[in-house]
Coordinates of C-alpha atoms and ligand atoms in Angstrom, one line a residue:
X25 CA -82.0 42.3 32.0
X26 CA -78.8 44.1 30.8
X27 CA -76.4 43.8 34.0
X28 CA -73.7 46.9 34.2
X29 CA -70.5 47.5 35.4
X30 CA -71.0 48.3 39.3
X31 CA -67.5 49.5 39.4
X32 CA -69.0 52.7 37.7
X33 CA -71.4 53.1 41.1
X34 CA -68.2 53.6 42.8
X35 CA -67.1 57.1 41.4
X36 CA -67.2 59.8 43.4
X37 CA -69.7 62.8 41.8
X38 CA -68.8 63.9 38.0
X39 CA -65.3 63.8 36.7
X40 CA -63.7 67.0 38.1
X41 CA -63.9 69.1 34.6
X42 CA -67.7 69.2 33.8
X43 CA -67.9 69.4 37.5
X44 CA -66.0 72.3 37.7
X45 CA -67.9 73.7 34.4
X46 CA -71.2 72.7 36.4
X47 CA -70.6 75.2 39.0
X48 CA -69.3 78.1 36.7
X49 CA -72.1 77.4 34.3
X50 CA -74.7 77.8 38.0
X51 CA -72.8 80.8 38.9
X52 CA -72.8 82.9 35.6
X53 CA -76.7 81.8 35.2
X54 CA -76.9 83.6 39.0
X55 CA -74.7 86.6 37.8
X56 CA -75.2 87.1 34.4
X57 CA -73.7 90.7 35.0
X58 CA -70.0 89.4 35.9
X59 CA -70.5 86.4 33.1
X60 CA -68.4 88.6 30.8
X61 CA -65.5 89.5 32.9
X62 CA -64.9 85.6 34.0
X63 CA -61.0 84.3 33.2
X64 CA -61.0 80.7 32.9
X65 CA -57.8 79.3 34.8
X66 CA -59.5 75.9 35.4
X67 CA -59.2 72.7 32.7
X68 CA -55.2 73.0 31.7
X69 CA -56.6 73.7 27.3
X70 CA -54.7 75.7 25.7
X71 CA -55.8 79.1 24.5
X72 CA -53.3 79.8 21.4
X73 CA -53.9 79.3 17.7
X74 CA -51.7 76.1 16.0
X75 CA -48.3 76.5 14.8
X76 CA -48.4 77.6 11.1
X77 CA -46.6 74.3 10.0
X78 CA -49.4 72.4 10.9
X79 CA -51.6 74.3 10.0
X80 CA -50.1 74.4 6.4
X81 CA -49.1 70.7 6.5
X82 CA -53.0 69.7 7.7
X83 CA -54.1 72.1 4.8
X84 CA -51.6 70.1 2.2
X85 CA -53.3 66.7 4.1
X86 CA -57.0 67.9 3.1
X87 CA -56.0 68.3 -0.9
X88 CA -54.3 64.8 -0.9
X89 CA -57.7 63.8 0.0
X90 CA -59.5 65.5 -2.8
X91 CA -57.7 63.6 -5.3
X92 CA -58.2 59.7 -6.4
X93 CA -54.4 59.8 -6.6
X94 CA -53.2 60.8 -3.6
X95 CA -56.9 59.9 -1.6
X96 CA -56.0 57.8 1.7
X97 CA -58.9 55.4 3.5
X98 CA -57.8 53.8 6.3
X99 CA -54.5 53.7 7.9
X100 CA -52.3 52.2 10.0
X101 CA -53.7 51.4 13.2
X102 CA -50.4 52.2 15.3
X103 CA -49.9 55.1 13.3
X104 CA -48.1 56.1 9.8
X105 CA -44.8 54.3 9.8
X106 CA -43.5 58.4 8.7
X107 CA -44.7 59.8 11.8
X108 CA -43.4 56.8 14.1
X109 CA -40.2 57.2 12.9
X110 CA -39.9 60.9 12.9
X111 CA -41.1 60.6 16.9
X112 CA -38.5 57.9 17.4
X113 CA -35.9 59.9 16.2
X114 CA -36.4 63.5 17.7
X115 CA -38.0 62.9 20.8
X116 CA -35.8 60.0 21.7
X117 CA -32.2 58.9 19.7
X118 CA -31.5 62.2 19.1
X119 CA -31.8 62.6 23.1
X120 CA -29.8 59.8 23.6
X121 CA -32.3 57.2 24.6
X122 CA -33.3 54.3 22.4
X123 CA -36.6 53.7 20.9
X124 CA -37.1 51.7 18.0
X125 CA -39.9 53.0 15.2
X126 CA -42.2 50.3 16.1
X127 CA -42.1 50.7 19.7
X128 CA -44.3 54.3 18.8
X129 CA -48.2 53.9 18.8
X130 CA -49.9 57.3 17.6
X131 CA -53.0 57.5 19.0
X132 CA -56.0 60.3 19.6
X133 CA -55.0 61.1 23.9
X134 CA -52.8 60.9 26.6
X135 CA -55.9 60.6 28.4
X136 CA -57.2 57.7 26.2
X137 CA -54.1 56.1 26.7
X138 CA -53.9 55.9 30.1
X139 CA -57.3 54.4 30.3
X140 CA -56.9 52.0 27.5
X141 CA -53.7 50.7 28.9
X142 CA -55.3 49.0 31.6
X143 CA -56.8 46.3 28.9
X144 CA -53.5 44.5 28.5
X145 CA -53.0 44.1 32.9
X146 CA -54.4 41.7 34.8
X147 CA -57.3 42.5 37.7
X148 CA -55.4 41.5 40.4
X149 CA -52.5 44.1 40.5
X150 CA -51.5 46.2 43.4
X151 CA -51.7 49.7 42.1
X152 CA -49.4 52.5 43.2
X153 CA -51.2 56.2 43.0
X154 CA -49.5 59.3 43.0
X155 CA -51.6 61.5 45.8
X156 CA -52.6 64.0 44.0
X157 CA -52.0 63.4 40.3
X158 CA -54.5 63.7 37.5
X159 CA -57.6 61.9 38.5
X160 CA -58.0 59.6 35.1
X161 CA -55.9 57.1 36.6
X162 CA -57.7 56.6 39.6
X163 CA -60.9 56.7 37.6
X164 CA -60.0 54.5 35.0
X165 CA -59.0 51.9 37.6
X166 CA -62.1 52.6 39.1
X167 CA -64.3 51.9 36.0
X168 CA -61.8 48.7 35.5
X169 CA -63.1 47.2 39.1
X170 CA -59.2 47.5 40.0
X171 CA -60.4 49.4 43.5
X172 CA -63.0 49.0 46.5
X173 CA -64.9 51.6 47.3
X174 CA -63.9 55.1 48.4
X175 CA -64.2 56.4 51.5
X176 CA -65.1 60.2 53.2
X177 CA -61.8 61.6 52.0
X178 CA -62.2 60.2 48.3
X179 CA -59.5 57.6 48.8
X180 CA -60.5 54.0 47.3
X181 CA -60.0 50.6 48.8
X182 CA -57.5 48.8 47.5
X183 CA -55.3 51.0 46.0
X184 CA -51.8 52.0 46.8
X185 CA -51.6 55.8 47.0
X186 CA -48.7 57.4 47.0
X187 CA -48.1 60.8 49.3
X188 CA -46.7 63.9 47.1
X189 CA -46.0 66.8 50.2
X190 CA -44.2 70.0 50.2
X191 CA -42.0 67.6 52.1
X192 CA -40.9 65.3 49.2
X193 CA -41.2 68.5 46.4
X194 CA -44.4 66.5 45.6
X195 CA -42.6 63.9 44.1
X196 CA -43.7 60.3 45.5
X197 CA -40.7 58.2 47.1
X198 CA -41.2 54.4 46.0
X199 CA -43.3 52.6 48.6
X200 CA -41.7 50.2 51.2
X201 CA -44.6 47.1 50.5
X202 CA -44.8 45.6 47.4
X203 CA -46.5 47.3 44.1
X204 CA -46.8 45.3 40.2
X205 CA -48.1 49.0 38.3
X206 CA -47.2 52.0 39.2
X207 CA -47.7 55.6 37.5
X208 CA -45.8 58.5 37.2
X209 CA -46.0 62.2 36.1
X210 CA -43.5 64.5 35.7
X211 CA -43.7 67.4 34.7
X212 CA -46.7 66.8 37.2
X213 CA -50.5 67.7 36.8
X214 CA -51.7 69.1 39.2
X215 CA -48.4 70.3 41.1
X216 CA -45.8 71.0 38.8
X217 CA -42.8 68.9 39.8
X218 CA -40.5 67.8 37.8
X219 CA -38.8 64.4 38.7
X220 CA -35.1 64.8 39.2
X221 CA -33.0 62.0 37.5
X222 CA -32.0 60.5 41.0
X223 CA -35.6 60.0 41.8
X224 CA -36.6 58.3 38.5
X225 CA -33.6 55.9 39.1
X226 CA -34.9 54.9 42.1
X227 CA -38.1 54.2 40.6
X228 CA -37.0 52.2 38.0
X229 CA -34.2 50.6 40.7
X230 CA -37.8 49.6 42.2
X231 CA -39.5 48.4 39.6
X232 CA -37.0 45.8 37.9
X233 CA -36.6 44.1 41.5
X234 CA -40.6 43.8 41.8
X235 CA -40.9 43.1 38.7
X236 CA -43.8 45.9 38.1
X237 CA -44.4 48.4 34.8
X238 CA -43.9 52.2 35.2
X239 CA -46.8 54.0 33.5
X240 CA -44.8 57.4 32.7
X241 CA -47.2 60.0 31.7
X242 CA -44.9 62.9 30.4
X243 CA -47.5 64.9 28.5
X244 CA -45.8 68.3 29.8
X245 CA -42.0 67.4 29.0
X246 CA -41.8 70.1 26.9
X247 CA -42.4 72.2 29.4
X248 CA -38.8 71.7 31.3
X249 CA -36.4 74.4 31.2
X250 CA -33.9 73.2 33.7
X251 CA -31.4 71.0 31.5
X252 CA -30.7 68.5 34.6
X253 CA -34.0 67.4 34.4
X254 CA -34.9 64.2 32.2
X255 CA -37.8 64.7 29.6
X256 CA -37.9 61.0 29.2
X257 CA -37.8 57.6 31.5
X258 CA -35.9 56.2 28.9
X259 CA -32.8 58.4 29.7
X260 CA -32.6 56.0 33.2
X261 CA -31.0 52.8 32.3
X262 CA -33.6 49.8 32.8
X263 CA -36.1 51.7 32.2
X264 CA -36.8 50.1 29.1
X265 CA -37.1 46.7 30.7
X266 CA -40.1 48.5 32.9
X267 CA -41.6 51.2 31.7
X268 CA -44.1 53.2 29.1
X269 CA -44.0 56.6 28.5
X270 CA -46.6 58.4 27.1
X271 CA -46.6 61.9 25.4
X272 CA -48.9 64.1 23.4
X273 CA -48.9 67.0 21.1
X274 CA -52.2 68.9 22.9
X275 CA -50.0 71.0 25.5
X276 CA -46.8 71.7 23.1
X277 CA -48.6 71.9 19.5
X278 CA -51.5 73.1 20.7
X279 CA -53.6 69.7 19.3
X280 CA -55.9 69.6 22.9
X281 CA -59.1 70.0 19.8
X282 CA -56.9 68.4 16.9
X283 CA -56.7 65.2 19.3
X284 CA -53.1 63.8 19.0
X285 CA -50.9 61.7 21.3
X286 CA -48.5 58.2 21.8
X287 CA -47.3 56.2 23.9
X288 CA -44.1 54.2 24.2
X289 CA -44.1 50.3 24.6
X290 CA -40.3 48.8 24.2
X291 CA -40.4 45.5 23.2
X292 CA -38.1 44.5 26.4
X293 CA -41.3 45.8 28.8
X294 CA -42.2 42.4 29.8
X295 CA -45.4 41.4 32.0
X296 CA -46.2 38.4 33.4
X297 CA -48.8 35.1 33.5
X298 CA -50.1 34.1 36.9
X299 CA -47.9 31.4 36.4
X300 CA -45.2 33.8 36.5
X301 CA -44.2 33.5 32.9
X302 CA -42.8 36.7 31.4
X303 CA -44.4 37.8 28.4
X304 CA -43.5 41.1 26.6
X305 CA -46.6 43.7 26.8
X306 CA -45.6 45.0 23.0
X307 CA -48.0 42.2 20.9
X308 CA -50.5 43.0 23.7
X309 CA -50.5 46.6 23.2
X310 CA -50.5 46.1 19.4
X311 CA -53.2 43.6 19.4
X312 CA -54.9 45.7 21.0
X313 CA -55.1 48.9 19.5
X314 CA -55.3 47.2 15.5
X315 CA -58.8 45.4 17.5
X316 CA -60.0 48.5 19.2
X317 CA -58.7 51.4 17.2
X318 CA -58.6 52.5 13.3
X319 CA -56.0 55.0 14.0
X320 CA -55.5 58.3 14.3
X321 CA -56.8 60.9 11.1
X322 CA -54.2 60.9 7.9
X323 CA -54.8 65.1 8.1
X324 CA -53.8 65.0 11.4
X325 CA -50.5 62.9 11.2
X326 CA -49.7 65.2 8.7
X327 CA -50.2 68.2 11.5
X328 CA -48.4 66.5 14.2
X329 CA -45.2 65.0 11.2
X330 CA -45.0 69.1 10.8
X331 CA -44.2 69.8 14.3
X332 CA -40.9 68.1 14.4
X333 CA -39.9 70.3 11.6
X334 CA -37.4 73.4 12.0
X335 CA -40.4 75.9 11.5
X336 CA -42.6 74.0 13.5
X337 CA -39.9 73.2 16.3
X338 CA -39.4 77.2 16.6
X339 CA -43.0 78.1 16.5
X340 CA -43.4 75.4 19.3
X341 CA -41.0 76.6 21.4
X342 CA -42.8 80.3 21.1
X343 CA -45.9 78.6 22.5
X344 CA -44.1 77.1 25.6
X345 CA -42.3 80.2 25.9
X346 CA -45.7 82.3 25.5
X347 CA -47.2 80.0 27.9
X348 CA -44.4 79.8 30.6
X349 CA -44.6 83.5 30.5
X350 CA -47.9 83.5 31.8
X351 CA -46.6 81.1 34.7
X352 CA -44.1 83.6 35.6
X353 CA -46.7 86.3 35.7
X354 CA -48.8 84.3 37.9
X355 CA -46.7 83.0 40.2
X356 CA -45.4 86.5 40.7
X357 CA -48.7 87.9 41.4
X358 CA -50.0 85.0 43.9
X359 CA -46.4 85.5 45.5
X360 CA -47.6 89.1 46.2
X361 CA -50.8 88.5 47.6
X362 CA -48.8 86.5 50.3
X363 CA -50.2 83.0 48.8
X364 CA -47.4 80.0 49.0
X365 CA -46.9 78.9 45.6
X366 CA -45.3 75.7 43.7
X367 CA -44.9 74.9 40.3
X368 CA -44.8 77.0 37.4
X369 CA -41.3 76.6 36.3
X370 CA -40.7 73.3 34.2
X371 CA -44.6 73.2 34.2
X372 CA -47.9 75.1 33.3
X373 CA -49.6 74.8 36.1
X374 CA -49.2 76.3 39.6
X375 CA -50.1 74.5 42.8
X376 CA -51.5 77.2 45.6
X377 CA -51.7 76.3 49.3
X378 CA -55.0 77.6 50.3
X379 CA -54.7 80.3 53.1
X380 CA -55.9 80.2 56.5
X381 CA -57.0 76.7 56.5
X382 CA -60.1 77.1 53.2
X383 CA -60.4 74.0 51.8
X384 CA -59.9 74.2 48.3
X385 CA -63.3 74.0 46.8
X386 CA -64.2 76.3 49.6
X387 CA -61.1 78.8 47.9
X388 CA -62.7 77.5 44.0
X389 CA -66.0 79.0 45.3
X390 CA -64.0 82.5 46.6
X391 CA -62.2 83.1 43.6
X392 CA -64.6 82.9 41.6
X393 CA -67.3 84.9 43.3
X394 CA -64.7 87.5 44.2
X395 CA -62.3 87.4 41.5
X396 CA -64.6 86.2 38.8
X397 CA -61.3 83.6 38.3
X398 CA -62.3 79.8 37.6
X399 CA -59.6 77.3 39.5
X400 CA -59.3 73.9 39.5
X401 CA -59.8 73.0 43.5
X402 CA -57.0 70.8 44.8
X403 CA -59.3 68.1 46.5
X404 CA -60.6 67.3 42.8
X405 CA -56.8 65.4 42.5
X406 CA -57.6 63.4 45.6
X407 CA -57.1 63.1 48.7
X408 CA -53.9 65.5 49.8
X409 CA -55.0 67.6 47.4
X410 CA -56.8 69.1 49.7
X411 CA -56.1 72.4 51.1
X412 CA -54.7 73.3 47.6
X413 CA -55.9 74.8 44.3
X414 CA -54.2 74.5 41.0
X415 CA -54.0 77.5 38.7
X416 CA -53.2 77.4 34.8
X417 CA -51.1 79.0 32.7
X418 CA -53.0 78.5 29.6
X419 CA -54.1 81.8 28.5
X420 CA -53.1 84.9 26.9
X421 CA -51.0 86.8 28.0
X422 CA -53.3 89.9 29.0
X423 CA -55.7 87.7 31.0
X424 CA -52.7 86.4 33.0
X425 CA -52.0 89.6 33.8
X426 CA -55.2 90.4 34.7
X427 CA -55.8 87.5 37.0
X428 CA -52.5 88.4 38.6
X429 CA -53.9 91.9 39.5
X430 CA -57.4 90.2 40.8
X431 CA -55.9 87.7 43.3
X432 CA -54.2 90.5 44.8
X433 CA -56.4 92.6 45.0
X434 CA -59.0 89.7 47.1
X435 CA -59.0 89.8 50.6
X436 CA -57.4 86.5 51.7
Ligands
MLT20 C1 -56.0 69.3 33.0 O1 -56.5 70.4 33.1 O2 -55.7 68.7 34.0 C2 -55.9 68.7 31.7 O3 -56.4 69.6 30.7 C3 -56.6 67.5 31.5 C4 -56.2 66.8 30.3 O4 -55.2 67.1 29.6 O5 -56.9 65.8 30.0

């Protein structure tokens, strides 16, 4: 008898994406007459061919691989030492912040990242939960058997969840008890807040007295405007004795189908034995991902080396531009129809207060059947995501505009 992992029994319903796919997929089968006029504001994918540069660099990849000379089998498992040291220096010492080359591990996700990460902590760490934040973390711990079960309102046992309110701009405080891992998200999915640099030093203020690691997901840095705000944890001294950052090409190239990411692991990121030795978590990490992983695709590398390039800097900087655009358009429009509105400045996404009390898949099911709109519900992001639904600013320009007009025009 093949035993499984319970932990799985625990998860609440279908991951929110397909789940949200699920219902669209039910509705256009029930109105196949409105199936063509349906804008998809849901799942944060990006809508916008690839820079050129890649593109051209990936094609230049594809030919190295047609000839015996310049063919390449496997690679590096943490990634081509070229591409590690051309995200070392851009992203990081040229911002000021230091990160060595082999403190960069490419990899295929953010989101696989964040899940695989958990392979190099212990079970018995007290978990601190930004409430709501993008639901792979609490999944992920979940799946891991970090968590007791949920309750009514989606909230799990055990975990340390971490309250993110008009009140506090939806960024969490640092909790009063005592926490060992905490993560972070800023820009922020699902609200759009942006960390200021005061609130990241009191995070990592926290962390270095408790001794815990910051798991800093910054997949949407690129996505700040406002030049006070920090695009990395490593601009806040100590953070590199207590955090990892992770970043990814899908929401600034456009690599969401190209598959693309890394994460950050400083050498002086230490955690510790039961025994309360310190260990650092770099050999863990690296272990880890040259036993687990073969690496990320040569063609690819290639795409994402191109990026950092002054062509491929420019065209990516159209794309946010493109894309922020559409946030402007939409936050304008919700503005209009008298909805209260977050987000969309230094992030893609905008976070929408529900009116009159809806809850939000209760507004998910509205605006689609009267908008022919698909949202992301708020709830799906847990708990005090309730009450709330998440628009995205991945589209073109002319369906922006367009949903802008739709919401309103509903009756609300
Ligand atoms: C989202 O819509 O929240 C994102 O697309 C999810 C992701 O990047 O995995």
């Amino acid at each position: 008898m093949a035993l499984l992992n319970e932990h799985f029994l625990k998860l609440k319903a279908g991951y929110l994406f397909p789940e949200i796919a699920r219902r669209v997929r039910a509705f256009c089968e029930a109105h196949p007459d409105v199936a063509p006029r349906l804008i998809r504001c849901g799942i944060g994918d990006v809508t916008e061919p690839l820079p050129p540069a890649a593109i051209a660099a990936m094609h230049r990849a594809v030919d190295e691989l047609a000839a015996r000379e310049t063919f390449h089998g496997y690679g590096p498992e943490q990634g081509y030492e070229w591409l590690r040291a051309t995200i070392a220096e851009h992203d990081f010492r040229a911002r000021g912040c230091e990160v060595a080359d082999d403190e960069i591990f490419v990899s295929d996700g953010t989101k696989c990242d964040m899940g695989n990460i958990l392979d190099i902590f212990g079970a018995k760490n007290k978990i601190a939960i930004p409430d709501p934040v993008y639901p792979v973390y609490v999944d992920t711990n979940v799946m891991a058997g970090h968590t007791g079960p949920a309750n009514a309102a989606g909230a799990y046992a055990g975990l340390v969840y971490l309250p993110c309110r008009p009140a506090n701009g939806f960024v969490p405080e640092p909790p009063k008890r005592h926490v060992d891992l905490i993560y972070l998200c800023s820009p922020n999915n699902p609200t759009g807040a942006v960390a200021t640099r005061e609130q990241l030093e009191a995070w990592v203020r926290y962390a270095l007295e408790h001794r815990a690691v910051i798991l800093f997901d910054a997949a949407y840095e690129a996505y700040i405007r406002d030049p006070a705000l920090p695009h990395s944890i490593y601009e806040i001294p100590g953070a590199r004795e207590c955090a990892i950052e992770f970043r990814s090409f899908s929401k600034n190239g456009g690599f969401t189908g190209v598959r693309c990411a890394y994460a950050v692991v400083p050498k002086t990121v230490n955690g510790h034995t039961r025994a309360g030795v310190a260990h650092p978590l770099h050999p863990l990490w690296l272990r880890r991902m040259t036993t687990k992983f073969n690496g990320v695709s040569y063609i690819t590398q290639r795409g994402a080396e191109a990026l950092y390039t002054p062509e491929g800097k420019a065209q990516v900087r159209a794309l946010i531009e493109h894309y922020m655009g559409n946030a402007t358009v939409l936050r304008e429009g919700l503005q209009k129809a008298g909805l209260r509105v977050f987000g969309g400045v230094n992030a893609p996404y905008l976070w929408v207060k529900t009116p009159r009390g809806l809850s939000s898949w209760d507004a998910f099911d509205k605006i689609l059947r009267e908008a022919n709109v698909v949202v992301t519900p708020g709830a799906g992001f847990g708990a005090r995501g309730e009450g709330y639904f998440r628009l995205s600013a991945f589209n073109s320009r002319a369906n922006a505009e367009e949903v802008a007009r739709r919401l309103q025009a509903m009756r609300w």
